[in-house]
Structures are given as C-alpha cells and as structure tokens.
XYZ file of C-alpha atoms in Angstrom:
741
model
C -3.862 -7.910 -65.030
C -1.934 -10.724 -66.750
C -4.591 -12.935 -68.434
C -2.240 -15.950 -68.438
C -1.863 -15.750 -64.648
C -5.613 -15.993 -64.306
C -6.241 -18.805 -66.791
C -3.345 -20.918 -65.497
C -5.058 -21.264 -62.108
C -8.630 -21.642 -60.831
C -8.346 -18.085 -59.436
C -11.413 -16.711 -61.321
C -13.641 -19.309 -59.667
C -12.163 -18.474 -56.254
C -12.639 -14.763 -56.879
C -16.308 -15.310 -57.669
C -16.708 -17.453 -54.535
C -15.014 -14.782 -52.353
C -17.199 -12.058 -53.842
C -20.378 -14.048 -53.104
C -19.391 -14.803 -49.491
C -18.226 -11.218 -48.891
C -21.388 -9.850 -50.474
C -23.572 -11.955 -48.149
C -21.537 -10.715 -45.190
C -21.910 -7.111 -46.389
C -25.682 -7.479 -46.803
C -26.055 -8.517 -43.168
C -23.440 -6.105 -41.804
C -25.536 -3.511 -39.987
C -24.747 0.100 -40.961
C -26.789 3.128 -41.942
C -26.309 2.230 -45.640
C -28.832 0.234 -47.719
C -28.244 -3.572 -47.500
C -27.899 -3.919 -51.291
C -25.232 -1.210 -51.349
C -23.450 -2.965 -48.481
C -23.662 -6.221 -50.451
C -21.899 -4.578 -53.402
C -19.231 -3.017 -51.200
C -18.696 -6.340 -49.448
C -18.243 -8.155 -52.771
C -15.707 -5.581 -53.995
C -13.739 -5.696 -50.710
C -13.691 -9.501 -50.774
C -12.514 -9.506 -54.400
C -9.709 -7.012 -53.767
C -8.581 -8.801 -50.600
C -8.405 -12.096 -52.438
C -6.300 -10.564 -55.224
C -4.015 -8.846 -52.712
C -3.282 -12.083 -50.851
C -2.873 -13.959 -54.152
C -0.079 -11.735 -55.416
C 1.499 -11.389 -51.968
C 1.774 -15.157 -51.610
C 2.844 -15.628 -55.235
C 5.759 -13.195 -55.141
C 6.729 -14.199 -51.599
C 7.108 -17.720 -52.929
C 9.517 -16.505 -55.607
C 11.575 -14.740 -52.934
C 11.582 -17.806 -50.692
C 13.059 -19.902 -53.535
C 16.167 -17.727 -53.294
C 16.710 -18.721 -49.635
C 18.873 -21.714 -48.854
C 17.203 -24.837 -47.530
C 19.459 -24.736 -44.487
C 18.305 -21.246 -43.526
C 14.691 -22.159 -44.139
C 14.990 -25.253 -41.946
C 16.719 -23.265 -39.193
C 13.994 -20.601 -39.149
C 11.091 -23.065 -39.245
C 12.593 -25.311 -36.575
C 13.129 -22.274 -34.343
C 9.534 -21.140 -34.890
C 8.267 -24.629 -34.002
C 10.403 -24.743 -30.843
C 9.236 -21.272 -29.776
C 5.581 -22.211 -30.285
C 6.141 -25.300 -28.132
C 7.769 -23.246 -25.370
C 5.043 -20.593 -25.536
C 2.308 -23.210 -25.279
C 3.660 -24.960 -22.213
C 6.039 -22.694 -20.329
C 6.508 -19.051 -21.376
C 3.749 -16.956 -19.770
C 3.877 -13.922 -22.022
C 0.920 -12.547 -23.987
C 0.931 -13.557 -27.644
C 1.546 -10.058 -28.969
C 4.672 -9.629 -26.822
C 6.045 -13.130 -27.199
C 5.691 -13.420 -30.965
C 6.954 -9.903 -31.669
C 9.981 -10.617 -29.465
C 10.428 -14.007 -31.160
C 10.288 -12.414 -34.635
C 12.857 -9.802 -33.648
C 15.008 -12.539 -32.130
C 14.912 -14.577 -35.351
C 15.755 -11.522 -37.456
C 18.646 -10.635 -35.124
C 19.883 -14.236 -35.244
C 19.935 -14.146 -39.062
C 21.702 -10.764 -39.080
C 24.225 -12.049 -36.511
C 24.973 -15.182 -38.517
C 25.621 -13.393 -41.800
C 27.446 -10.478 -40.157
C 29.938 -12.720 -38.350
C 30.255 -14.909 -41.428
C 31.168 -11.840 -43.456
C 33.577 -10.584 -40.753
C 35.386 -13.936 -40.755
C 36.626 -13.163 -44.279
C 36.540 -9.351 -44.272
C 36.944 -7.667 -40.901
C 36.541 -4.226 -42.465
C 33.085 -4.895 -43.902
C 30.948 -1.873 -42.997
C 27.669 -3.701 -43.592
C 28.721 -6.534 -41.299
C 29.644 -4.138 -38.503
C 26.355 -2.271 -38.948
C 24.603 -5.610 -38.555
C 26.488 -6.324 -35.326
C 25.599 -2.879 -33.950
C 21.921 -3.373 -34.819
C 21.827 -6.724 -33.018
C 23.606 -5.355 -29.943
C 21.256 -2.358 -29.755
C 18.149 -4.522 -30.157
C 19.271 -7.104 -27.597
C 20.555 -4.500 -25.147
C 17.438 -2.378 -25.462
C 15.164 -5.359 -24.916
C 17.088 -6.594 -21.874
C 17.218 -3.074 -20.420
C 13.434 -2.672 -20.835
C 12.742 -6.032 -19.205
C 14.993 -5.321 -16.233
C 13.532 -1.886 -15.514
C 10.946 -1.610 -12.730
C 8.688 0.479 -14.960
C 7.124 3.849 -14.195
C 4.160 5.376 -12.402
C 1.961 7.201 -14.949
C -0.245 8.597 -12.164
C 2.464 9.846 -9.803
C 1.666 13.504 -10.491
C -2.109 13.178 -10.232
C -2.441 12.292 -6.536
C -2.056 14.805 -3.732
C -0.689 13.486 -0.421
C -3.453 11.514 1.288
C -3.015 13.075 4.719
C -2.743 16.646 3.382
C -4.991 19.220 5.114
C -6.346 16.658 7.590
C -8.497 18.311 10.235
C -8.633 15.606 12.940
C -6.083 15.118 15.723
C -4.225 11.810 15.707
C -4.481 8.986 18.199
C -0.841 9.533 19.146
C -1.683 13.170 19.938
C -4.374 11.762 22.188
C -1.734 9.772 24.093
C -1.781 6.346 22.426
C 1.363 4.451 21.424
C 1.336 3.010 17.905
C -0.019 -0.543 17.637
C 2.873 -1.383 15.304
C 5.469 -0.684 17.991
C 7.079 -3.453 20.033
C 5.295 -4.392 23.236
C 6.609 -5.073 26.727
C 7.214 -8.824 26.420
C 10.493 -10.507 25.519
C 9.958 -13.070 22.758
C 11.078 -16.697 22.630
C 11.190 -18.359 19.187
C 11.055 -22.123 18.567
C 9.463 -24.714 16.293
C 7.327 -27.789 16.731
C 6.658 -30.550 14.229
C 7.035 -34.152 13.207
C 10.719 -34.247 14.138
C 11.681 -36.201 11.017
C 11.103 -33.755 8.153
C 13.397 -34.759 5.276
C 13.542 -31.289 3.715
C 13.542 -28.832 6.606
C 15.862 -29.019 9.573
C 13.692 -26.683 11.654
C 10.964 -29.345 11.632
C 13.336 -32.259 12.110
C 15.924 -32.404 14.901
C 15.520 -28.691 15.672
C 11.920 -28.984 16.956
C 11.281 -28.166 20.586
C 8.105 -30.260 20.736
C 7.211 -33.251 18.578
C 3.703 -33.495 17.152
C 1.733 -36.401 15.641
C 0.765 -36.554 11.972
C -2.841 -36.304 10.769
C -4.787 -38.109 8.051
C -6.268 -35.666 5.520
C -7.240 -38.223 2.878
C -10.998 -37.543 3.178
C -10.442 -33.800 2.841
C -7.997 -34.037 -0.082
C -9.002 -37.007 -2.265
C -7.232 -35.291 -5.183
C -3.919 -36.443 -3.671
C -3.448 -39.043 -6.390
C -1.765 -39.713 -9.703
C 1.299 -37.659 -10.586
C 0.618 -35.185 -7.770
C 0.825 -38.005 -5.256
C 3.899 -39.614 -6.854
C 6.027 -36.477 -7.167
C 5.001 -34.926 -3.870
C 5.654 -38.051 -1.862
C 8.979 -38.522 -3.606
C 9.956 -34.956 -2.684
C 8.506 -34.678 0.839
C 8.801 -38.258 2.027
C 5.208 -38.401 3.298
C 1.679 -38.487 1.901
C -1.836 -37.288 2.616
C -2.392 -39.871 5.372
C 0.445 -38.470 7.483
C 0.489 -34.690 7.097
C 2.708 -33.084 9.745
C 1.675 -30.385 12.215
C 4.614 -27.997 11.831
C 4.767 -24.495 13.210
C 7.095 -21.598 14.037
C 6.244 -20.210 17.470
C 6.758 -16.653 18.702
C 6.131 -16.908 22.437
C 5.860 -14.023 24.904
C 7.885 -14.738 28.009
C 5.703 -14.746 31.122
C 3.187 -16.775 33.029
C 0.237 -16.163 30.741
C -2.258 -17.311 29.811
C -1.842 -15.585 26.448
C -4.281 -15.429 23.504
C -3.319 -17.695 20.587
C -2.835 -16.480 16.993
C -2.238 -18.803 14.025
C -0.879 -17.435 10.728
C -1.080 -19.450 7.505
C 0.487 -18.688 4.131
C -0.992 -19.041 0.668
C -0.179 -20.963 -2.494
C 3.418 -19.893 -3.134
C 5.851 -22.406 -4.647
C 5.983 -25.452 -2.395
C 9.803 -25.520 -2.536
C 10.116 -21.811 -1.670
C 8.941 -22.192 1.911
C 6.528 -19.455 2.988
C 6.038 -19.841 6.735
C 9.155 -17.852 7.669
C 7.864 -14.748 5.880
C 5.559 -13.701 8.722
C 8.229 -13.337 11.406
C 7.580 -9.575 11.392
C 4.005 -10.238 12.563
C 4.967 -13.072 14.890
C 7.582 -11.051 16.753
C 5.347 -7.975 17.004
C 2.262 -9.802 18.258
C 4.265 -11.924 20.702
C 5.858 -8.787 22.148
C 2.335 -7.481 22.758
C 1.218 -10.609 24.610
C -0.082 -12.984 21.906
C 1.308 -16.477 21.325
C 1.763 -16.419 17.556
C 2.371 -19.440 15.312
C 3.276 -19.383 11.632
C 1.882 -22.671 10.338
C 3.666 -24.751 7.681
C 1.360 -25.975 4.905
C 3.916 -25.795 2.082
C 3.405 -29.479 1.266
C -0.027 -28.763 -0.293
C 1.167 -25.792 -2.350
C 1.679 -25.948 -6.104
C 4.851 -26.248 -8.196
C 6.196 -28.722 -10.789
C 4.226 -31.398 -8.926
C 0.984 -29.700 -9.939
C -1.576 -27.418 -8.343
C -4.778 -28.618 -6.686
C -6.544 -25.532 -8.139
C -8.423 -24.796 -4.934
C -9.594 -28.323 -4.212
C -7.115 -28.342 -1.338
C -8.890 -25.451 0.429
C -10.749 -27.669 2.947
C -7.482 -29.291 4.006
C -5.806 -25.892 4.418
C -8.606 -24.876 6.813
C -8.824 -28.236 8.604
C -5.083 -28.289 9.317
C -5.431 -25.020 11.235
C -8.084 -26.584 13.449
C -5.864 -29.636 14.013
C -3.102 -27.271 15.160
C -5.575 -25.731 17.620
C -6.378 -29.239 18.897
C -2.674 -29.791 19.545
C -2.345 -26.508 21.438
C -5.382 -27.389 23.526
C -3.803 -30.743 24.448
C -0.588 -29.036 25.529
C -2.534 -26.470 27.515
C -4.536 -29.163 29.343
C -1.558 -31.469 30.076
C -0.263 -30.618 33.581
C 3.120 -32.160 32.852
C 3.729 -30.187 29.655
C 5.856 -27.032 29.576
C 3.036 -25.114 27.879
C 0.391 -26.154 30.397
C -1.814 -23.212 31.319
C 0.095 -20.836 29.047
C -2.640 -20.532 26.408
C -5.890 -18.613 26.681
C -8.024 -20.931 24.570
C -10.979 -18.578 24.959
C -9.230 -16.001 22.781
C -8.066 -17.342 19.412
C -7.363 -15.507 16.159
C -6.620 -16.859 12.675
C -4.605 -14.884 10.100
C -4.298 -16.050 6.491
C -2.637 -14.687 3.362
C -3.832 -15.310 -0.212
C -5.438 -18.784 -0.327
C -4.664 -18.852 3.372
C -6.903 -15.776 3.668
C -9.810 -17.810 2.340
C -8.749 -20.819 4.409
C -9.091 -18.948 7.720
C -12.712 -18.080 6.901
C -13.378 -21.706 5.962
C -11.738 -22.823 9.220
C -13.981 -20.473 11.217
C -16.996 -21.994 9.448
C -15.792 -25.612 9.880
C -15.216 -24.875 13.570
C -18.987 -24.827 14.158
C -19.814 -28.009 12.191
C -20.172 -31.658 13.199
C -19.282 -33.066 9.769
C -17.078 -32.178 6.833
C -19.716 -30.876 4.375
C -18.073 -32.586 1.382
C -17.850 -36.012 3.054
C -19.663 -36.841 6.300
C -17.253 -39.705 6.968
C -14.930 -37.002 8.309
C -16.447 -35.863 11.613
C -15.659 -32.547 13.277
C -15.566 -31.765 16.979
C -13.668 -28.502 17.259
C -15.811 -25.688 18.717
C -12.882 -23.428 19.586
C -13.509 -19.873 20.696
C -12.270 -18.150 17.546
C -12.684 -14.455 18.245
C -10.958 -13.001 15.175
C -10.262 -13.730 11.513
C -7.776 -11.709 9.447
C -7.685 -12.238 5.674
C -4.674 -10.680 3.913
C -5.178 -10.309 0.134
C -7.481 -13.350 0.227
C -9.189 -15.395 -2.413
C -12.952 -15.838 -2.099
C -13.667 -18.311 -4.873
C -11.278 -21.270 -4.562
C -13.540 -23.379 -2.351
C -16.652 -24.438 -4.220
C -18.874 -23.418 -1.297
C -19.617 -19.816 -0.377
C -18.639 -19.207 3.233
C -20.984 -17.015 5.296
C -19.544 -16.144 8.705
C -21.492 -15.055 11.769
C -20.485 -13.526 15.100
C -16.731 -13.222 14.672
C -14.481 -10.168 14.430
C -13.117 -9.837 10.907
C -10.430 -7.792 9.139
C -9.295 -7.928 5.532
C -6.366 -6.090 3.913
C -5.881 -5.630 0.171
C -3.339 -3.850 -2.017
C -4.293 -1.993 -5.180
C -1.189 -3.328 -6.990
C -1.971 -6.966 -6.244
C -1.393 -8.712 -9.575
C -2.296 -12.115 -8.109
C -5.664 -11.288 -6.513
C -6.611 -8.278 -8.580
C -9.651 -7.170 -6.590
C -10.662 -6.852 -2.942
C -12.212 -10.293 -2.554
C -12.053 -9.988 1.240
C -14.821 -7.383 1.145
C -17.185 -9.999 -0.269
C -16.673 -12.056 2.903
C -16.972 -8.829 4.906
C -20.374 -8.034 3.434
C -21.705 -11.563 3.987
C -20.617 -11.585 7.650
C -23.534 -10.983 10.036
C -23.888 -10.315 13.758
C -26.695 -11.357 16.083
C -28.377 -8.650 18.153
C -26.809 -9.793 21.420
C -23.244 -9.909 20.055
C -20.482 -7.346 20.380
C -18.397 -7.992 17.271
C -17.034 -5.757 14.512
C -15.641 -6.073 11.013
C -13.159 -3.920 9.134
C -11.487 -3.653 5.744
C -8.464 -1.693 4.508
C -7.514 -1.050 0.875
C -3.860 0.033 0.687
C -2.978 1.854 -2.496
C 0.252 0.685 -4.202
C 0.611 -2.405 -2.002
C 1.084 -5.668 -3.872
C 0.334 -9.310 -3.054
C 3.747 -10.694 -2.217
C 5.200 -8.100 0.137
C 2.782 -8.988 2.947
C 5.135 -11.972 3.204
C 8.746 -10.888 3.807
C 10.132 -13.587 1.496
C 7.809 -13.427 -1.517
C 9.051 -10.153 -2.988
C 7.783 -7.414 -5.303
C 6.870 -9.636 -8.258
C 3.460 -11.311 -7.994
C 4.297 -13.390 -11.070
C 7.159 -15.795 -11.505
C 9.694 -15.421 -14.318
C 9.428 -14.822 -17.225
C 6.066 -13.052 -16.751
C 7.430 -11.010 -13.843
C 9.778 -9.164 -16.241
C 6.686 -7.452 -17.684
C 5.393 -6.249 -14.309
C 5.395 -2.537 -13.502
C 6.806 -2.579 -9.965
C 8.126 0.983 -9.718
C 4.898 2.524 -8.291
C 4.702 0.005 -5.430
C 5.331 0.647 -1.775
C 8.580 -0.773 -0.466
C 8.259 -4.087 1.307
C 9.182 -2.462 4.623
C 6.479 0.207 4.254
C 3.819 -2.304 3.220
C 4.559 -4.579 6.161
C 4.635 -1.605 8.544
C 1.094 -0.731 7.452
C 0.039 -4.374 7.918
C 1.515 -4.373 11.429
C -0.476 -1.276 12.425
C -3.830 -2.572 11.204
C -3.431 -6.207 12.301
C -2.070 -5.318 15.738
C -4.869 -2.785 16.289
C -7.394 -5.456 15.319
C -5.788 -8.059 17.623
C -5.830 -5.691 20.594
C -9.566 -5.151 20.120
C -10.536 -8.737 19.258
C -8.418 -10.584 21.849
C -7.441 -8.048 24.533
C -10.811 -6.248 24.362
C -8.941 -2.949 24.002
C -11.006 -0.859 21.583
C -8.893 2.279 21.810
C -7.429 1.676 18.328
C -10.718 0.946 16.559
C -11.301 4.599 15.529
C -8.451 4.279 12.991
C -10.673 1.914 10.966
C -13.339 4.635 10.868
C -10.960 7.443 9.921
C -7.460 6.294 9.014
C -6.139 9.849 9.326
C -6.172 9.260 13.085
C -3.247 6.863 12.536
C -1.241 9.030 10.128
C 1.650 9.293 12.600
C 2.124 5.512 12.441
C 1.533 4.777 8.749
C 3.590 5.313 5.587
C 2.239 8.167 3.447
C -0.238 6.474 1.126
C -3.938 6.272 0.303
C -5.907 3.990 2.647
C -9.605 3.263 2.092
C -11.182 1.837 5.232
C -14.419 0.123 6.206
C -15.868 -0.477 9.640
C -19.144 -1.982 10.786
C -20.148 -3.211 14.229
C -23.138 -4.877 15.793
C -24.190 -1.369 16.808
C -24.481 -0.259 13.183
C -27.927 0.005 11.629
C -27.894 0.101 7.811
C -30.934 1.911 6.455
C -30.225 1.614 2.717
C -27.888 -0.870 1.012
C -29.340 -1.054 -2.550
C -29.499 -4.855 -2.396
C -33.278 -5.108 -2.637
C -35.517 -4.536 -5.645
C -34.855 -2.948 -9.043
C -36.930 0.151 -8.258
C -34.642 3.204 -8.044
C -37.146 4.984 -5.797
C -37.674 2.416 -3.046
C -35.733 0.771 -0.220
C -36.668 -1.451 2.719
C -39.142 -0.360 5.418
C -41.065 1.845 2.942
C -38.186 4.303 2.561
C -38.301 6.490 -0.541
C -35.297 7.416 -2.693
C -35.177 10.337 -5.095
C -32.531 12.134 -7.160
C -33.149 15.695 -8.356
C -31.342 17.528 -11.203
C -28.959 14.590 -11.627
C -27.108 13.961 -14.884
C -26.650 10.289 -13.920
C -28.853 8.171 -11.664
C -28.766 4.386 -11.749
C -28.169 1.366 -9.571
C -25.691 -1.321 -10.607
C -23.740 -4.326 -9.420
C -20.156 -3.190 -8.965
C -17.702 -5.081 -11.124
C -14.042 -5.907 -10.602
C -11.287 -4.732 -12.919
C -11.215 -8.137 -14.635
C -14.981 -8.272 -15.210
C -15.941 -10.258 -12.104
C -18.476 -9.243 -9.481
C -17.855 -7.464 -6.205
C -21.174 -8.952 -5.036
C -22.312 -5.486 -4.105
C -24.948 -3.143 -5.510
C -24.668 0.636 -5.310
C -26.193 3.767 -6.787
C -24.261 5.892 -9.299
C -24.966 9.645 -9.136
C -23.591 12.327 -11.435
C -24.100 16.071 -11.830
C -22.819 18.644 -14.308
C -23.526 22.364 -13.988
C -21.215 23.440 -16.783
C -19.219 26.559 -15.948
C -21.794 28.101 -13.631
C -23.311 26.529 -10.479
C -26.885 27.688 -9.924
C -27.907 27.372 -6.236
C -31.538 26.948 -7.325
C -30.909 23.857 -9.461
C -28.376 21.893 -7.433
C -28.357 18.133 -7.845
C -29.310 16.150 -4.775
C -30.147 12.669 -3.586
C -32.586 12.117 -0.747
C -33.668 9.208 1.445
C -37.054 9.854 3.030
C -37.820 7.722 6.074
C -41.250 6.551 7.246
C -42.667 8.188 10.354
C -42.173 5.008 12.359
C -38.806 3.511 11.484
C -38.191 1.535 14.663
C -34.517 2.587 14.814
C -33.053 4.493 17.752
C -30.364 6.964 16.717
C -28.022 8.129 19.467
C -26.919 11.761 19.098
C -23.467 10.735 20.389
C -23.086 8.267 17.549
C -22.316 8.771 13.869
C -23.816 8.590 10.431
C -22.365 6.119 7.944
C -21.959 6.646 4.210
C -20.091 4.221 1.972
C -18.715 6.177 -0.984
C -16.334 6.088 -3.915
C -15.327 8.489 -6.646
C -16.959 7.561 -9.939
C -15.781 7.994 -13.513
C -16.501 11.627 -14.419
C -15.887 10.800 -18.088
C -19.426 9.363 -18.096
C -20.858 12.862 -18.111
C -22.274 13.891 -21.523
C -22.980 17.261 -23.078
C -26.185 18.186 -24.870
C -24.997 16.509 -28.049
C -24.405 13.244 -26.181
C -20.630 13.512 -26.412
C -18.255 13.201 -23.430
C -18.447 16.509 -21.583
C -15.221 16.040 -19.670
C -12.592 15.474 -22.351
C -10.629 18.576 -21.325
C -11.585 18.521 -17.652
C -9.510 17.415 -14.716
C -10.798 14.960 -12.157
C -12.755 17.053 -9.626
C -12.008 17.096 -5.905
C -15.297 15.619 -4.768
C -17.096 17.037 -1.783
C -20.720 17.729 -0.903
C -23.067 18.632 1.937
C -25.158 16.243 4.006
C -28.450 17.631 5.279
C -30.491 15.871 7.983
C -34.114 16.951 8.507
C -36.556 15.899 11.203
C -40.315 15.464 11.008
C -40.879 19.127 11.909
C -38.645 20.464 9.150
C -35.720 21.332 11.418
C -32.329 20.460 9.979
C -28.604 20.001 10.595
C -25.803 20.112 8.023
C -22.121 19.259 7.515
C -19.695 18.882 4.643
C -18.176 15.496 3.946
C -14.647 16.933 4.062
C -15.219 18.190 7.608
C -14.424 14.603 8.641
C -12.173 13.367 5.818
C -11.597 13.753 2.087
C -13.076 11.402 -0.469
C -10.277 9.604 -2.300
C -10.030 10.181 -6.069
C -10.074 7.375 -8.639
C -7.061 5.254 -7.657
C -5.693 4.017 -10.973
C -3.065 1.315 -11.316
C -0.710 0.298 -14.136
C 0.157 -3.317 -13.376
C 2.275 -4.000 -16.443
C 4.895 -1.895 -18.206
C 2.481 -0.818 -20.944
C -1.205 0.049 -20.803
C -2.135 -2.588 -23.388
C -0.315 -5.330 -21.489
C -1.987 -4.250 -18.265
C -5.403 -4.388 -19.927
C -4.811 -7.787 -21.521
C -3.170 -9.526 -18.558
C -4.947 -7.932 -15.572
C -7.897 -5.813 -16.602
C -8.956 -2.182 -16.290
C -6.639 0.334 -14.653
C -9.440 1.410 -12.336
C -12.282 -0.235 -10.491
C -14.709 1.160 -7.954
C -13.281 0.805 -4.445
C -15.632 2.324 -1.845
C -14.705 3.514 1.637
C -16.892 4.040 4.688
C -17.300 7.511 6.175
C -18.249 7.756 9.859
C -19.615 11.267 10.303
C -20.003 12.171 14.005
C -23.466 13.572 14.590
C -21.843 16.101 16.917
C -20.224 17.739 13.856
C -23.555 18.498 12.188
C -24.295 22.198 12.567
C -27.930 22.628 13.528
C -29.803 25.199 11.472
C -32.434 25.129 14.167
C -31.774 24.296 17.800
C -35.008 22.306 17.819
C -33.587 19.669 15.439
C -34.352 16.213 16.876
C -32.287 13.295 15.530
C -34.783 10.886 17.121
C -37.411 12.206 14.702
C -35.202 11.965 11.618
C -37.263 12.185 8.444
C -34.847 12.809 5.583
C -31.179 12.293 4.716
C -30.144 14.441 1.756
C -26.867 14.671 -0.154
C -26.535 18.066 -1.846
C -23.839 18.365 -4.523
C -22.872 21.951 -3.894
C -19.057 21.877 -3.733
C -17.989 21.083 -7.325
C -19.428 21.973 -10.743
C -19.409 18.380 -11.923
C -18.682 14.917 -10.640
C -19.756 11.305 -10.288
C -19.949 9.379 -7.028
C -20.787 5.803 -6.106
C -23.017 5.604 -3.026
C -23.544 2.389 -1.102
C -24.623 1.812 2.506
C -26.336 4.598 4.415
C -26.819 4.084 8.128
C -26.102 5.078 11.696
C -23.906 3.764 14.480
C -24.670 4.051 18.163
C -21.725 4.515 20.502
C -21.573 1.805 23.173
C-alpha cells in the first residue's frame, strides 16, 4: 500500500471507524461462531470493503477527468430526467427500468460516437460494429417487449375434462345456457339527453332521465378532481346523470330486470358498451338487461377516488332501479307493466363487483351509514348479485349479505385483482332457515381481469407496464366471455326464472363440458339446504370442532390449521386444515394416513340419503414434505395426482365408501406466471401459486355400502383415507351435507 496515499487523507481514521462499526455488527450477527470471532471477522470485512470502495472511487475519478464536460452533462441530465419520469409516470420495477435506462444511455453514447466517426470515415469498422451493437440491443429489447410471453406450465396440466365419468347436462336434454334464447332483442339508450361527450346519451336517447345529487355520498368531489372532471364532463356531483344501454326482449312481459355496472377503467375509455355480449344474451332469454354508465366517477388524469367513490357507485344503481320502477308504474309510459320488479339482479365487474354487494346492503337501510343526512327508501326485491372479478376492500365497511342469491367469477390470470376476493363475500353471506337461496363461485384458470369486458382487452395494466405482462397463457377474449355467459346465464335462470335445472353445473362443472372452453374450472356451491359440520373457523385446538365433534389425524406427515393467504400476502379470510402424507416408495396398508371427524351421538342434523356430502378441497404444496433429515423429500418428485377414499361409519360400525375421483378429479396446483420473467412476477404480483379450494358434492348414492345395514341417519364418523398416492398434501376446508329439496 502506498504510504503517501494514506497520510495525504484522513483514510486511516475512517478505516478504524469502519472496523469498529463492522466489528460491533459482527458481534451481534447471530451465527454458530463465537461472538468475539464474529467481531474480528466483521472488522476485517469492514476494513477491506472500505479500502475497496476507496480505490474504486479514486481511480474512477481519474477516468472521469478524461471525459468531456459536454458528455458528462448529457449523461447526468439524462439520468435526472429518467429518474423524474420513473418517479411520476413510468410504472416499471426499479431493476427493469434502471437496467434498461443504463443500456439506453450506453447505446446512446455508442450511437453518437459511431455516427460521428462515420461522418468522416464511412469505412470505419469500429463505428459499424457500434451501429450493429445498438441495432441489436434496441431490436432485441423491442422484440422482447412486444412478445406475449410464454406459458411455463403448459406441459404440466392434463386436459381438465379428461376421463370424466359423469354424463353432461346436454346429454340429459338441456340446451346450453350460453345459447341465444327465443326473444328478439331491441337495443336503445336512456339518459340525460344533453351529454357533452357521448352522443348515445345525448340526442340518441329513447327516454330522458333526471339527474341525481350524489354530493353526500361523494364529498371527495372537490379540488382538482372537481375542476378537471367538471371541465371534461360538463356536470358535477350534484347532477349525476342516469345513463344506461338497454337490451330489451320484445314481448308483453313483465320481464325480470338485470343491471350491469362496470369497474374503474379509464374514465375516457368508456366501459358500459363492453357488456353487450351479456346484454344481448340475457335479453334473448327474457331478461331486461341494462348496462349502466358510471364512467364519470372512474379514474384517469383527473385523479382516482381510491375507493371512496364506492358508496356512490352502489347508490347510483339503486337510483336507476327507482327510475325503472317509475316507468313501470306510469300507465302512460311505453315501459308500463313491462318490468317484473319482484325479480331484480345486479351484475358488477371489478369495483362494480363490490358495488353490487354494497347496493344490495344499502337496499335494506333507511340511512346512508356514512352520513344520515342522506336517507334511503329503496327496498327493491333484489334476488341475485353477480360479482365478476370483484374487489372486496375498497369500501371502508365490510359488507355482510343475507338472503340473496350470489355468484362470483374470478380468473387466475387477473393481474388487477390478483386473488378471488369474491369468495370472501361468498363466505360471509348467510341464509335464514326459511329461505331458499344459494351461492356459487367459479375460478376460471387462465382468465384475466379485462376480457370479461369486451373492450378492455388482454392487458390488465396500462402502458408501459403492460409491455411486461405475460399474456400468452391466457384464454382468448371470446373463450373467456363464453364461459362467463354460461355461468351467469345459468345463475340468472335459477335466481330470476326459478329454473334450477342448470344449478348442478356449479356442483360439478364437468356436467357443462359441452358448453365450456377446455380449461380448469374450480366451483363452489352452497344453498340454504347445506349443513356445514366443520369449517375450522372456531378455536385453535386441532382436535375439536363445534357441537363437541372430535378431529384426529393419524400417520400424517403434516397436520395443522392455518388462515389461507393470497398470493400477495393478504388474507382469504378463511381457515383450513393442511394434511400431508409420505409413504416413501412403498405404501403400507396398515399405516395409511387418515383424517377423521367423529360426531356426537346426538348431532341434531337430518341427513337425507338422496342428498350429498360436501368437501371443500385444494391441492397443497407437496414440496413441504420432509425426509428424516429434515430436508425436502420431493425435490425429484413430480406433483402427485391426488385422490383418496372417503369412509362413512354409523353408530353400529357399519360403513360406506367411495373414492373422490368417482365424482370428479381434484385439480392440481394451478400456477400462474403473470409477468414475462419469474422475478418480475414475484415482485409485481406475488407468488405464482396460492391455495384455491373447490367444493366437491359427493352424492350419497355413490357410496358403496360395506354393510347393507349402514344407516346415514346414525352417522358417527367421516374419515378421509389417503390410500391412492404414496405422498401428497391437501387443503381441507368445509365438511358438510346437503339435502335435496
């Protein structure tokens, strides 16, 4: 080391200071080594690091003095401008943005000097090499950004409907609910009649509607949001319009009424036209369907209300219902008597999916809960609520629905709402004993957020972030909307026409395989006639459940209860039990893993032998399994095809058994790659897999009785026996029974 370089600066003092600080850090850095040894190692590392940075900075400074001031200013000004853009506008992760920016700066420098050299010597080899390097870098980057991506899991999933054992509903004589109905459809609009931005709600309206004052529901309409919105739209919060696109079945009626509301897309990229596929289908099947315009409270350059507008989204739907009721009750109006106001359904997408649940809750209230100055007097007969890829957290109040039919749809490739928030509303929804309602949920693998609306597209982010999205694995928009049509139309027929013939598809989606695109669908169904025995929402004791039921796992490698998390670390608001088994290479029938629920002698629940048993299940992460040394036991293993036996025993020891796959197969872990690289997907979205359960309805008629004396009315034990695969992990949630009515 050059002694003059040390004595010419205070470096020795700084080295001593670094060694002391690093030594303290090493002393408290917990390892298996002695703290004093760690202190010495820490001091040495700190000393060496300080010297390394000293000489790096020193000699870099000498190199920088050789660079012209003009070049230095150009580079630094570009860096400053890029940091400004990144901070306020360019939604790319830091590691991508700054690497791309560095490459861009380097290419800019190479381009400048290459073309400068070529201006005086067109045969310069170095200059032409520089040009080629820049073209390859720029072309490669643009090509990568424009590609849709790839599906890293395409080869791991077998066709969902492969080896299905049940006959379809179409084979049983039913026409698909997604097919056009018997009614001709008339399309028109209603609205204020003087909309400055949209002709369809100006002179083109068939019926004029009054404006409504939402100022008490949206007090955040102020400041720049108020100024820019009113300048663009020409109206404010005190005179919101009631605008809607109507898809009307031709006939005398009366027809049930369905309102559809969009979510928080760009306010200048109007969303209400994107549900024509639903409007035309439902109208052809005898439902008056209205796509409601609420674009004026969406976000864009005028700002986003960040969920504080949710009450007004919901309230506007109820004001539309008020208008339809007035038309229906006005003898002189063309729509008089056309509407069946006793059968109403609300459909919402994204924030609209949360808004329809809020509207159903507001419908029962006398006052706006956030400000009693706004009184409510709605009380419409809302029979159904459909939430498409909904939020469940924008409104600051948790909405708990009661006695309404409910359906929620969710795509696994939804980069906007990255988990199935609609199932949280589903689980909170309750039915009274005298009701006859049902609730359902459908998780559609490889469906995204935007394609449920025909105009939103495949990218759930706007540019430039959308260039990083991995869209190749997704369903086409046509396929995704076809699936939505099947499920929503089936739900509408049951909720509003009281035709329950399609409801079995929510219990076993394979029944609808003739009508659906080939894909994985995880379904849930629960009715008032469902009795849940165990839901794991009670105490922390692994061995107990309500009504003195006892729980016990035998020979299990994993047994725990946990709150299921979302891929981004949130909560699914749902507890479940995790069960794992590992027999190695040889399955021993005498030591099979099992999980049993033992019921008390007097349960007070009547089980109908014509009904079904319910199990809510999901494939778990088999990588959790450990060998005797505590290391992952499944490094070289493939994901197992999970199956097991269910054994029912009565109080006299008689039993009946079936295999899970006798009804349908348990879906494997459905992994998703949202972004073009795994690291981007992890950083911007979250984990590539999260637990997504599905409900199995196992007909009691399929249980093979080991003894003809088996009596389901004297059920004593429900036992899951893991006898079909050498290893595996499952997530088990609700266990119950459904009586057929």
